[in-house]
Coordinates of C-alpha atoms in Angstrom, one line a residue:
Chain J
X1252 CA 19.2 19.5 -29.2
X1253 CA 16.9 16.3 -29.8
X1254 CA 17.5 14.3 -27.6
X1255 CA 20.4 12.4 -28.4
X1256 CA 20.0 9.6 -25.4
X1257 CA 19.8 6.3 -26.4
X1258 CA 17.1 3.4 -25.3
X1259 CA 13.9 5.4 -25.4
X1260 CA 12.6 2.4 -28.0
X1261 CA 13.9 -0.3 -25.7
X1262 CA 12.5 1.1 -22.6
X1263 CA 9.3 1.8 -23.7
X1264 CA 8.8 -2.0 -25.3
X1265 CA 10.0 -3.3 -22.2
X1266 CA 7.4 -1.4 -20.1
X1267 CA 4.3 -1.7 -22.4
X1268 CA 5.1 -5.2 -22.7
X1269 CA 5.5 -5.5 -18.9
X1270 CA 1.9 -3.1 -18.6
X1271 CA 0.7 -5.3 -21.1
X1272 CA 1.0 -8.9 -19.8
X1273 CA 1.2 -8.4 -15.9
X1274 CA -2.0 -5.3 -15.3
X1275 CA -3.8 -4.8 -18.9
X1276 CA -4.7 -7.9 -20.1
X1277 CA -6.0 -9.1 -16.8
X1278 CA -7.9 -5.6 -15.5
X1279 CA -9.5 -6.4 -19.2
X1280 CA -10.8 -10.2 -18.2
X1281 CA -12.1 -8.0 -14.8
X1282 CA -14.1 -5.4 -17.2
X1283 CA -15.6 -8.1 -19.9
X1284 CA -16.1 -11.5 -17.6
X1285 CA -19.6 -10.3 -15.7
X1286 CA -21.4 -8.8 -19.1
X1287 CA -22.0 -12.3 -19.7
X1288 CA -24.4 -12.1 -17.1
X1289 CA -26.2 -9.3 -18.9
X1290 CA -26.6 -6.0 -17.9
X1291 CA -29.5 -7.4 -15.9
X1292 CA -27.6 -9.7 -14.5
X1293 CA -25.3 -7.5 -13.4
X1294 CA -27.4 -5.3 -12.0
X1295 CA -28.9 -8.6 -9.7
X1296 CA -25.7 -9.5 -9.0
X1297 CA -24.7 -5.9 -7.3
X1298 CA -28.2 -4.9 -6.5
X1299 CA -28.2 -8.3 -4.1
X1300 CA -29.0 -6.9 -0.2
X1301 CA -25.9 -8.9 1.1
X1302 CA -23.3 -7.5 -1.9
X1303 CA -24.8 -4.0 -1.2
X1304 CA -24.4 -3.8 2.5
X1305 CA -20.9 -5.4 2.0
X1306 CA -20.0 -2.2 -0.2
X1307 CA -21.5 0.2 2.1
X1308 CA -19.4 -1.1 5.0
X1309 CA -16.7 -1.4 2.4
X1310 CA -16.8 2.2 1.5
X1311 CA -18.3 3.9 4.6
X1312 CA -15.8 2.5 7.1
X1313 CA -12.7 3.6 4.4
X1314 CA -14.4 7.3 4.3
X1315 CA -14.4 7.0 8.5
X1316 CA -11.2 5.7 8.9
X1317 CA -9.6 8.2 6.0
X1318 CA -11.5 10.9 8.0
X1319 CA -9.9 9.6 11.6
X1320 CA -6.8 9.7 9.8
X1321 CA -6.8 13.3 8.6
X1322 CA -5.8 14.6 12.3
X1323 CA -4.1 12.2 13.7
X1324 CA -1.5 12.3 10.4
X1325 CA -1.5 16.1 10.3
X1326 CA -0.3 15.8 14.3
X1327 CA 2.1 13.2 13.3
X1328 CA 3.7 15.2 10.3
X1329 CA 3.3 18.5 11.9
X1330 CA 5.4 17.9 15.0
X1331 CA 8.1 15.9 12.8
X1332 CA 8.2 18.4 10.4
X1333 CA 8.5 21.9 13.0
X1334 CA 9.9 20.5 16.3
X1335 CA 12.6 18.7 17.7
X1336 CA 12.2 16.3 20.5
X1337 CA 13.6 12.9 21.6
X1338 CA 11.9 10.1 19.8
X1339 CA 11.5 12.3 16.6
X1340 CA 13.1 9.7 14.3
X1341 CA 11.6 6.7 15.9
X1342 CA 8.1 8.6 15.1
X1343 CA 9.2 9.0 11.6
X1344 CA 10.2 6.0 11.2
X1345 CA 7.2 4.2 12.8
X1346 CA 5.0 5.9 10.7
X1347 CA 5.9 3.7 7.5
X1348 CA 5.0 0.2 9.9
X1349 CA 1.7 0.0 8.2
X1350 CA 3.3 0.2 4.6
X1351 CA 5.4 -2.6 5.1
X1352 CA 3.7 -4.8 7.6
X1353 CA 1.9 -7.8 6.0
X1354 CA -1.4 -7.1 6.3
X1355 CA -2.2 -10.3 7.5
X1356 CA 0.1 -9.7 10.9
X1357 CA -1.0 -6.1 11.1
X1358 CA -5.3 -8.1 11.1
X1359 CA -3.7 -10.9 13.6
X1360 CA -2.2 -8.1 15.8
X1361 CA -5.0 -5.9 16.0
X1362 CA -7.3 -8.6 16.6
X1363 CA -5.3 -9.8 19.3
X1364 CA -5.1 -5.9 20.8
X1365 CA -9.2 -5.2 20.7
X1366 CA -10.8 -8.4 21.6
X1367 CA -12.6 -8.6 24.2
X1368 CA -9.5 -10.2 26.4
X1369 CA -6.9 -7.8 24.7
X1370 CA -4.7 -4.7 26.2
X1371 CA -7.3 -2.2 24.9
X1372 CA -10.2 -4.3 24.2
X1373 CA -10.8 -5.1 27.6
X1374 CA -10.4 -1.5 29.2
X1375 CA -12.7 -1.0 26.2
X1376 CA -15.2 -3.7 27.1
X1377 CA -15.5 -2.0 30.3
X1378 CA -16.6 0.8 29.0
X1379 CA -19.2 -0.9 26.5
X1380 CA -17.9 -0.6 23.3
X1381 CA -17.3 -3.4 21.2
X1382 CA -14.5 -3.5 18.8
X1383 CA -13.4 -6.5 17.4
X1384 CA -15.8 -8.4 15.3
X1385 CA -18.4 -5.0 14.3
X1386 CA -17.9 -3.1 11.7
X1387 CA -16.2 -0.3 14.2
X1388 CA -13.1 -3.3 13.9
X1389 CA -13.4 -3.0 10.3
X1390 CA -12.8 1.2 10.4
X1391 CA -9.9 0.3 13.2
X1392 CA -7.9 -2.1 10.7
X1393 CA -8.9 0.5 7.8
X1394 CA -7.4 3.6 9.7
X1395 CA -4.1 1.2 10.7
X1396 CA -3.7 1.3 7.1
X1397 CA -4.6 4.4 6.2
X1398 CA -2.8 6.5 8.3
X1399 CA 0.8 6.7 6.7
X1400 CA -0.6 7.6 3.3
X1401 CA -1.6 11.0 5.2
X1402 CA 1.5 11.6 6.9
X1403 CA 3.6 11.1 4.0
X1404 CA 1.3 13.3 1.8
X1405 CA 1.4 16.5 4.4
X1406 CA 4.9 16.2 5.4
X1407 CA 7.3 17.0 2.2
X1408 CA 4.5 20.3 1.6
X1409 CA 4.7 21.4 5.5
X1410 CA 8.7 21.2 5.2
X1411 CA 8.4 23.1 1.7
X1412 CA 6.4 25.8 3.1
X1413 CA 7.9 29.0 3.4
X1414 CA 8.2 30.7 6.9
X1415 CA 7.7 34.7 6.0
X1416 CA 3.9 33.9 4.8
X1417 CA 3.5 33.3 8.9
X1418 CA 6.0 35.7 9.7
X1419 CA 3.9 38.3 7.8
X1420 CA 1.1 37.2 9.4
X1421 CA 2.4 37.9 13.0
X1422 CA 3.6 41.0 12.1
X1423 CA 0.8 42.2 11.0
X1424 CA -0.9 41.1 14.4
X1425 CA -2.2 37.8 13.3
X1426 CA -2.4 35.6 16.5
X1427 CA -0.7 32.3 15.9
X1428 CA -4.0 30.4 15.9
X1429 CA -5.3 32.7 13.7
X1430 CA -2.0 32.2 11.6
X1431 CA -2.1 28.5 11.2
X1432 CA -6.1 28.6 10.5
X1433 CA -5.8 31.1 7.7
X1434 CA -2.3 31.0 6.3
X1435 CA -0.9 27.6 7.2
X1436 CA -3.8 25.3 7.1
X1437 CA -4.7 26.6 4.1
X1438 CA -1.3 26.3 2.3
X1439 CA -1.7 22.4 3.4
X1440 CA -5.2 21.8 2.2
X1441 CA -4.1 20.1 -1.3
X1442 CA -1.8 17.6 0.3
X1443 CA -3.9 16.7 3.1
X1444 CA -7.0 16.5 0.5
X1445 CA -5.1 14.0 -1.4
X1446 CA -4.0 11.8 1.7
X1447 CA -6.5 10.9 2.5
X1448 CA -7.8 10.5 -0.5
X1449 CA -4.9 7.7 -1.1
X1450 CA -5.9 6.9 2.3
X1451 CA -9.4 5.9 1.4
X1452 CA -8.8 4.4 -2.0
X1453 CA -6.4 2.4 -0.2
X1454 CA -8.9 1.0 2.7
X1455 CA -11.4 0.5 0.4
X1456 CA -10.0 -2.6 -1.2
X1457 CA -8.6 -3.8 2.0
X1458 CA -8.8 -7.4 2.8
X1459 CA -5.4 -9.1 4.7
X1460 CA -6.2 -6.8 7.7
X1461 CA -9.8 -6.9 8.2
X1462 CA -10.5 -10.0 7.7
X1463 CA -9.5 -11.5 11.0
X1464 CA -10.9 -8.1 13.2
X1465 CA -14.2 -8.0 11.4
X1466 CA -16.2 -11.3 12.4
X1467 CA -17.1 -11.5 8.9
X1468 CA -20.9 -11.6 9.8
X1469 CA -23.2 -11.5 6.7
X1470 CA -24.9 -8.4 6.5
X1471 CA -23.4 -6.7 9.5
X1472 CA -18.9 -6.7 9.2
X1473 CA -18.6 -8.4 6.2
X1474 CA -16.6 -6.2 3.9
X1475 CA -17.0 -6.6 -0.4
X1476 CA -13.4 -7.8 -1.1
X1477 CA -14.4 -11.2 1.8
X1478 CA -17.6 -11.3 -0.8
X1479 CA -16.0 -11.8 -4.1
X1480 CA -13.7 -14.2 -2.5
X1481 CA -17.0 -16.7 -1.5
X1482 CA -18.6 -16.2 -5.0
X1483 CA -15.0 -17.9 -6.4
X1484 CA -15.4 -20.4 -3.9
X1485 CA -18.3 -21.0 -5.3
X1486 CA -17.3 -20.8 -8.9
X1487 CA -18.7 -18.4 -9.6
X1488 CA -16.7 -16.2 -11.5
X1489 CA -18.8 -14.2 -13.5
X1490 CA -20.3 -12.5 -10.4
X1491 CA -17.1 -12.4 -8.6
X1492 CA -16.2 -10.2 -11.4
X1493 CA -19.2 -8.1 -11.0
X1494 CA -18.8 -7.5 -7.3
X1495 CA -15.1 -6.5 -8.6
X1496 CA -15.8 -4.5 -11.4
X1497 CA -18.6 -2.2 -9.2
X1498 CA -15.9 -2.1 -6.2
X1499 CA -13.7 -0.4 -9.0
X1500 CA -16.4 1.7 -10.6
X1501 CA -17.5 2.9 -7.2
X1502 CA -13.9 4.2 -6.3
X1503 CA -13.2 5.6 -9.9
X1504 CA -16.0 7.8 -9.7
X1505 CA -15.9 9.2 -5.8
X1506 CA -11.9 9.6 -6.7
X1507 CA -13.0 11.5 -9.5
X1508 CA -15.7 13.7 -8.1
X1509 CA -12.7 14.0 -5.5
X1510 CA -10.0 15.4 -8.3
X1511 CA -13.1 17.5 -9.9
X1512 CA -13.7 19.1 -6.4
X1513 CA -9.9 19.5 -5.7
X1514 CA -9.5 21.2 -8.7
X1515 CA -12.0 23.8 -7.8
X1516 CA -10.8 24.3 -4.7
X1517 CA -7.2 25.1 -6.3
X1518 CA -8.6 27.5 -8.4
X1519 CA -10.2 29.0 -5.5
X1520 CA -6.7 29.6 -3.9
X1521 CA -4.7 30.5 -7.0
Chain G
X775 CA 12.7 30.0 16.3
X776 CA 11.1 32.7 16.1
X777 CA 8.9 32.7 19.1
X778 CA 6.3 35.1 16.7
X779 CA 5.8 32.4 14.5
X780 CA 6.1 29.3 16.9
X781 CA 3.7 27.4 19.2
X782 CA 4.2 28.3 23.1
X783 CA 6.5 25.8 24.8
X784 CA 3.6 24.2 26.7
X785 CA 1.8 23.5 23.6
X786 CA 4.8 22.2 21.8
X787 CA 5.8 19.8 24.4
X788 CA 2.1 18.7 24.5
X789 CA 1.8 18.2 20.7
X790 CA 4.8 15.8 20.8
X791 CA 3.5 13.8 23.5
X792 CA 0.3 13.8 22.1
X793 CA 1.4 12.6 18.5
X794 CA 4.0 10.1 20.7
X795 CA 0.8 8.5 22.6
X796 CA -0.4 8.1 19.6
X797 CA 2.6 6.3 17.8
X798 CA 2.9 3.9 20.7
X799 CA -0.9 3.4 20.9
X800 CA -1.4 3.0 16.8
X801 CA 2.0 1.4 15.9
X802 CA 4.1 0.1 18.9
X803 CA 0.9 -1.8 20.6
X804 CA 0.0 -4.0 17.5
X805 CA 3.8 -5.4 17.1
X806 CA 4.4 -5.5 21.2
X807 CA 0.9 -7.6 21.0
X808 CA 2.4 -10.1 18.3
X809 CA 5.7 -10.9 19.4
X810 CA 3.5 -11.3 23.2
X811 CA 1.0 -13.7 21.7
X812 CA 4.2 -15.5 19.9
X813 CA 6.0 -15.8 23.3
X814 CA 3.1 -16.9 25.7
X815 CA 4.2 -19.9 26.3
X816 CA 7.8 -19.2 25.9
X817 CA 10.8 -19.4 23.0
X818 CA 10.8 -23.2 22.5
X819 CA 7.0 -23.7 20.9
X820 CA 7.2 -20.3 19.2
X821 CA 11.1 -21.7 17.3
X822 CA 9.1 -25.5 17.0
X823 CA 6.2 -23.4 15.4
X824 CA 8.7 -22.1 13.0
X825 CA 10.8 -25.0 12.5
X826 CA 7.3 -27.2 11.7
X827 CA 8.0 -28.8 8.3
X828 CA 5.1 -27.4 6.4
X829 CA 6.0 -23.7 8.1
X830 CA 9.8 -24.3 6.1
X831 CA 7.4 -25.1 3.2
X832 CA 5.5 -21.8 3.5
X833 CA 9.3 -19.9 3.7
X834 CA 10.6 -21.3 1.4
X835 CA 8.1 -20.5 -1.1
X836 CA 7.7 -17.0 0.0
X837 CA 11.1 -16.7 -0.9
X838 CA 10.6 -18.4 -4.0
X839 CA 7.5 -15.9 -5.3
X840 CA 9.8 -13.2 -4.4
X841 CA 12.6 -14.4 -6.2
X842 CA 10.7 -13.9 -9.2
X843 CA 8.4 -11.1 -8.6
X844 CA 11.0 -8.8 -7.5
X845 CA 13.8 -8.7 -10.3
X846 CA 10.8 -8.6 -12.8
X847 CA 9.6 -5.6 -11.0
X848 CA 12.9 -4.3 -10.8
X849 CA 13.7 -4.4 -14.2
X850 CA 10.3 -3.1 -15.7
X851 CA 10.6 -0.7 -13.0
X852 CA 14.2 0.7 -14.4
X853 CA 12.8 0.5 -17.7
X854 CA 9.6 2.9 -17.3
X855 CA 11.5 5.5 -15.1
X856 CA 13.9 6.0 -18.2
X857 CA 11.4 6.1 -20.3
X858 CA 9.8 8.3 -18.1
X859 CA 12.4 10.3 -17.1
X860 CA 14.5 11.2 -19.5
X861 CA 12.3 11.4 -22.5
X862 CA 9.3 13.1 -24.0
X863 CA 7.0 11.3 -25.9
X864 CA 3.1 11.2 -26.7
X865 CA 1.1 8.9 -24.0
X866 CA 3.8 10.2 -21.1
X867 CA 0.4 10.5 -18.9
X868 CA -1.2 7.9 -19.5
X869 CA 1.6 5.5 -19.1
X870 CA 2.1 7.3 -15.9
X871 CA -1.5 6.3 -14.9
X872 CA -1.3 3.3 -15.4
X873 CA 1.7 2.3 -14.2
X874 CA 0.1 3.5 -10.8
X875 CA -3.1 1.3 -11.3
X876 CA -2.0 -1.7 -9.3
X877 CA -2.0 0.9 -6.4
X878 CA -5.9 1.3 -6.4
X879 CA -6.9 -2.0 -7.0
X880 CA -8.1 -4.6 -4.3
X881 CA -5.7 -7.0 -3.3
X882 CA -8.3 -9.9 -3.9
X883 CA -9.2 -8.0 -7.3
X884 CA -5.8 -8.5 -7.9
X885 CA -6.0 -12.3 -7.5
X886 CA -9.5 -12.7 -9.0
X887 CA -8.2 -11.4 -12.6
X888 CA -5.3 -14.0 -12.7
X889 CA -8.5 -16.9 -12.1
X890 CA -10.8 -15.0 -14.5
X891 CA -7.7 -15.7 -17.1
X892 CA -6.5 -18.9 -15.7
X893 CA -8.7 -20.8 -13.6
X894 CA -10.8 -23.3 -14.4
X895 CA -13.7 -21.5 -15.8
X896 CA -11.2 -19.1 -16.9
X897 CA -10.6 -17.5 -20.7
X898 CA -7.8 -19.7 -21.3
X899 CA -8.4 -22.3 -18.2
X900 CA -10.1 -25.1 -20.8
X901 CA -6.8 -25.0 -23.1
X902 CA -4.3 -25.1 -20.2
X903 CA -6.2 -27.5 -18.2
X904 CA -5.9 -29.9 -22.2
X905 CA -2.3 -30.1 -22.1
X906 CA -2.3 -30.2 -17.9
X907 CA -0.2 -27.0 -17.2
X908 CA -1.9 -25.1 -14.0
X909 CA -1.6 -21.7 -13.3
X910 CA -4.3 -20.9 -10.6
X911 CA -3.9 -22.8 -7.4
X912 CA -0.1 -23.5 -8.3
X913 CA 2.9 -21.6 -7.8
X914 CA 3.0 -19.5 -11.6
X915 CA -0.6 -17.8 -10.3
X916 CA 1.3 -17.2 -6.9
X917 CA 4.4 -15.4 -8.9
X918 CA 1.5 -13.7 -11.4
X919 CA -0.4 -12.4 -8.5
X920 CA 2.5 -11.2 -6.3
X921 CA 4.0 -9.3 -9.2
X922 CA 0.9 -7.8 -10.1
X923 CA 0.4 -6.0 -6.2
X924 CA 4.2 -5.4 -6.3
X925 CA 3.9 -3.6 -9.7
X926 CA 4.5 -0.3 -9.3
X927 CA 7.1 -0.2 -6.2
X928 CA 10.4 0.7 -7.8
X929 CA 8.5 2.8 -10.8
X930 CA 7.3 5.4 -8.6
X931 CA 10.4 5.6 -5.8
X932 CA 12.5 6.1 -9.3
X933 CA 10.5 8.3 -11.1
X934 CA 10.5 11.4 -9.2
X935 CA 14.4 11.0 -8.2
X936 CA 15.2 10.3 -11.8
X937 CA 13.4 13.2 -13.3
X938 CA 14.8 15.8 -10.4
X939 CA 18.0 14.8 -11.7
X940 CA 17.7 15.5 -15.3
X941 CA 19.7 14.5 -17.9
X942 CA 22.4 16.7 -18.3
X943 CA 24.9 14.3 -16.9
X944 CA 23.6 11.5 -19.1
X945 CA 23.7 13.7 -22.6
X946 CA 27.6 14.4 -21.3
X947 CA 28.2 10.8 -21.8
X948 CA 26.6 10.2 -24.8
X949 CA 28.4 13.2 -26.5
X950 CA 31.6 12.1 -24.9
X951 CA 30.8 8.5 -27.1
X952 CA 29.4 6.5 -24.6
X953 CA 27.2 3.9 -25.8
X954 CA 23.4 3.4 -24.3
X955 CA 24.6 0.5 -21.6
X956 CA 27.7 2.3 -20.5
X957 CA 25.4 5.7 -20.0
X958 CA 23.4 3.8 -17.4
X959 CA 25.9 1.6 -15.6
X960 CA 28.7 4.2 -15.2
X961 CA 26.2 7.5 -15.1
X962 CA 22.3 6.4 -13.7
X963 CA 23.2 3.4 -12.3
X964 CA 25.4 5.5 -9.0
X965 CA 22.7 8.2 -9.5
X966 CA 20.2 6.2 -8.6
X967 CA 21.9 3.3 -6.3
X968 CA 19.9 4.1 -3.0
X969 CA 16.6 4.8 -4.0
X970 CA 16.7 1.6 -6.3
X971 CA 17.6 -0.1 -3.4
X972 CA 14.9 1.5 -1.3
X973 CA 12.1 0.6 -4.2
X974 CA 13.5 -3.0 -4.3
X975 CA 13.4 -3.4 -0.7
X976 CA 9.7 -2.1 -0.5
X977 CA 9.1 -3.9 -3.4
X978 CA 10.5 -7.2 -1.6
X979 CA 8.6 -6.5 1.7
X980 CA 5.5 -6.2 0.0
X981 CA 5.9 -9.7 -2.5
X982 CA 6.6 -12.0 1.0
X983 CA 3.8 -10.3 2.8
X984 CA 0.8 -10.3 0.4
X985 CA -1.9 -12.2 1.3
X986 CA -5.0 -10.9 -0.3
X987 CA -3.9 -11.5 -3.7
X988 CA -2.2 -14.5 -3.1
X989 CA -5.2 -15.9 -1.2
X990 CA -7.1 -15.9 -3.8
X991 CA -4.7 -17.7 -6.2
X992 CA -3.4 -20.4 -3.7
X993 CA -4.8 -23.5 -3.4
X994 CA -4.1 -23.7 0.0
X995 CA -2.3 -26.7 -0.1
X996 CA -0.4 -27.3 2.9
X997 CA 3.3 -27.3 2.6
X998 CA 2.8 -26.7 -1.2
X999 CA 0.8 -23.6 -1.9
X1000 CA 0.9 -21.9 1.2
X1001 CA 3.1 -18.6 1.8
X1002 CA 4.0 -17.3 5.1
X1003 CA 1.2 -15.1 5.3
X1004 CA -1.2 -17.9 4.3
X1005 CA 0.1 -20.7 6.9
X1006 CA -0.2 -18.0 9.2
X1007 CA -4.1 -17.9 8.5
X1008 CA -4.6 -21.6 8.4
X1009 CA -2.6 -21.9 11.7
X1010 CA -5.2 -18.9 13.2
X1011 CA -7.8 -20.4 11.7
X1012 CA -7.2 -23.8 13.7
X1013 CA -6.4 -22.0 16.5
X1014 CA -2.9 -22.7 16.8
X1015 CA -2.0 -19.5 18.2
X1016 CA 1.3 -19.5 18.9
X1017 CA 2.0 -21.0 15.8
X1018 CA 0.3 -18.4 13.9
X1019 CA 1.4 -15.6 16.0
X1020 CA 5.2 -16.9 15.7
X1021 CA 5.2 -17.2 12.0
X1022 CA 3.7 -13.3 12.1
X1023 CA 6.3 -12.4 14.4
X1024 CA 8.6 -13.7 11.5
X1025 CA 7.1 -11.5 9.3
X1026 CA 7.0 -8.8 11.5
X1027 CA 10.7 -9.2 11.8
X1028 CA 10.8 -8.3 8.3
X1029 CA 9.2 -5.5 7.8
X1030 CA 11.1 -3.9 10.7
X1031 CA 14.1 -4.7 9.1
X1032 CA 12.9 -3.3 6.0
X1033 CA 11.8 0.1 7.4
X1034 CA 15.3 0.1 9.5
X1035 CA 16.9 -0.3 5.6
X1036 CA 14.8 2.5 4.1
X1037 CA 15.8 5.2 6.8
X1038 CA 19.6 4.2 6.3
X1039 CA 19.2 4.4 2.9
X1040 CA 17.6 7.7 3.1
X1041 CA 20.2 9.0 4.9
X1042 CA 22.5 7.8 2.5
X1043 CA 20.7 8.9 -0.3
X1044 CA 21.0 12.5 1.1
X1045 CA 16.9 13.3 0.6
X1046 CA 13.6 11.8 1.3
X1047 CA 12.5 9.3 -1.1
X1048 CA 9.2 8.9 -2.3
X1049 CA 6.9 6.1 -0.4
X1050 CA 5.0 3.7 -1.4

């Protein structure tokens, strides 16, 4: 039967018009704005020593923290998932705080937690490391973040998976670590690949909470989305745009590499 | 359970603690350190903090923005998921994809395109600033900003759940003479009930607790352009801690609230929806 459901035509206006207006249009002012720079321009503009370290803190403290976050989420959603324990709903529950904390309170909190006079900055301090204001603050906000985009990626494939694959794998003499390294983590690989892929595309733009950890020292903690924000105080949009547009190249391409390699490694398991 | 295919008991009971340390270290410590630095000196200068005029200000806008961002959110939401869901049509993919796109994009990216359009050196910032309308640095690039990070909330909780369910039920009414609006109030509408709710609430927590986006946007104008999130900044920024620290307490409040919501509605809703 074709479909005999009414409003496809009215639906679909309604959400072009709403793509349209709200994310098109203005992503397009993003891509055109910094060619009127020149390509050279452009290139000076991204190629500058401060914007480049700012996008290799940027993007090497969201790999780190995306990278902390792959164990500590595959914990969290494999003992919610297979066991059953007092506390189980609260941990389920908790692990969706950093979704719908403003980001703003989650930088304020954390700030407050690892400086130097905080609950686990000073225990820290002790012990020499520094964590508030460096650019190890900056992968501490980024992981905060992060970590629920794991979690939630892992979990509805771990309660999916099927129990005989392991039970086979026992019977035929398997030890259980042997089990969950060849047949389990395996199985998981996909969904944990793609957390934390969302995990790191994700920190990468962050702002609200790093701002207030990172000390925001030129050079050292200061992270690419704190940069384009000075070039508009300075009105300078055209490069604001530039530092923008490369912040969204860079992702695109390591997300794609990421799906590329992701593929191959589904292939490899089919 | 099958003890052949489970952990030893030892190693269980160890796991949970583990990944309970790690909840109370990661999650519980951050809030228990907010609602401590509000406190410090007690309830009354945390409640003045709040009851400061230009804090009301900052409220009462946040509530404003949201006013605004959400039901537009909610309703393009609906829209694309029935598109989406219930039909075939060339572009599905791409329309998916984009729909998504807010998702990867920088918070202060997604403030700096609303200035590229609007502000003053922006495409259209010459005409508007002629006939003395502002956008940028007023509340309209506040709403623009906060709908454009909110974007694809109720989209994606609605998608999935919508296409799961098909739409056998919904071809039922239409053969039965129903018309379009009647198909989705009496047969999607209770189909989908909690998980709209769920996208609207995540949808709502997210519009009062941007910052990036609307930090970019705001003129930070006290008592006139500043949302919760943004007094709170200024307030850190002057280092009026409590002050800060009681207005994020506020908004702490509300996300708790908001993840309390989305369990019940889960629960309600019978099956795990999709997250943010």
């Amino acid at each position: 039967m074709r479909h005999p459901l009414p409003g496809l035509g009215l639906a679909l206006g309604i959400t072009w018009l709403w793509l349209g207006l709200v994310v098109l249009v203005p992503l397009a002012a993003l891509v055109i704005r910094p060619w009127e720079l020149g390509p050279a321009g452009v290139w000076a503009v991204v190629t500058e020593p401060r914007v480049l370290a700012a996008l290799r803190l940027s993007f090497g403290a969201a790999l780190l923290a995306a990278l902390v976050d792959m164990p500590i989420g595959l914990l969290i959603a494999w003992v919610v998932v297979r066991y059953r324990f007092p506390g189980r709903r609260l941990l389920d529950a908790a692990v969706d705080l950093p979704f719908a904390l403003p980001t703003a309170v989650a930088g304020l909190a954390l700030t407050a937690l690892y400086a130097p006079n905080g609950w686990l900055g000073a225990p820290l301090a002790a012990l020499g490391v520094k964590v508030a204001f460096t650019p190890l603050g900056v992968a501490v906000a980024l992981a905060f973040v992060g970590l629920p985009f794991v979690v939630r990626s892992v979990e509805p494939v771990l309660r999916d998976l099927a129990r005989d694959a392991e039970e086979a794998a026992a019977t035929l003499g398997a030890t259980r670590g042997q089990t969950l390294w060849r047949v389990v983590l395996p199985a998981l690989g996909l969904a944990l690949a793609s957390g934390v892929a969302l995990a790191f595309a994700r920190a990468v733009g962050e702002y609200g909470s790093v701002i207030f950890i990172a000390g925001n020292m030129p050079m050292v903690s200061e992270i690419a989305p704190l940069l384009i924000v000075v070039q508009l105080e300075q009105f300078d949009y055209a490069a604001a745009a530039a530092i923008g547009l490369a912040m969204l190249g860079l992702s695109f391409l390591l997300l794609l590499g990421f799906n590329l390699l992701q593929r191959r490694l589904r292939r490899g398991l089919a | 359970m099958n003890p052949a295919i489970g952990e030893p008991r030892w190693l269980r009971w160890l796991l949970c603690l583990l990944a309970l340390a790690v909840l109370g270290v990661v999650m519980l410590l951050p809030l228990a350190a907010v609602f401590t630095e509000a406190l410090r000196r007690g309830l009354p200068p945390a409640l003045a903090a709040l009851a400061d005029p230009d804090a009301l200000a900052a409220v009462r806008l946040t509530l404003l923005v949201a006013a605004v961002a959400v039901p537009v959110n909610t309703l393009g939401g609906i829209a694309a998921a029935w598109a989406i869901a219930k039909f075939e049509f060339r572009g599905k993919r791409l329309l998916v994809t984009l729909i998504d796109l807010p998702f990867s994009v920088s918070p202060v990216i997604s403030g700096l395109v609303w200035v590229l359009l609007f502000g003053a050196q922006g495409w259209f910032g010459p005409w508007l600033q002629a006939r003395g309308i502002e956008i940028v640095f007023a509340l309209p690039g506040l709403v623009l900003a906060t709908i454009f990070v909110t974007f694809p909330f109720v989209a994606r909780t609605l998608i999935p759940l919508m296409q799961a369910q098909g739409r056998a039920e919904e071809e039922a009414a239409a053969t039965l003479g129903a018309s379009g609006w009647q198909i989705f109030r009496r047969v999607t509408l209770p189909n989908i009930r909690w998980a709209l709710l769920s996208g609207v609430l995540l949808c709502n927590a997210r519009a009062m607790g941007e910052f990036g986006a609307v930090s970019v946007v705001s003129g930070h104008v006290r008592g006139e352009t500043n949302t919760m999130p943004l007094h709170v900044e200024i307030l850190y920024n002057e280092y009026q801690f409590v002050g800060a620290f009681a207005v994020a307490a506020l908004l702490a409040l509300l996300a708790l609230v908001t993840l309390g919501a989305k369990a019940l509605l889960e629960r309600l809703g019978g099956r795990r929806l999709a997250g943010a």
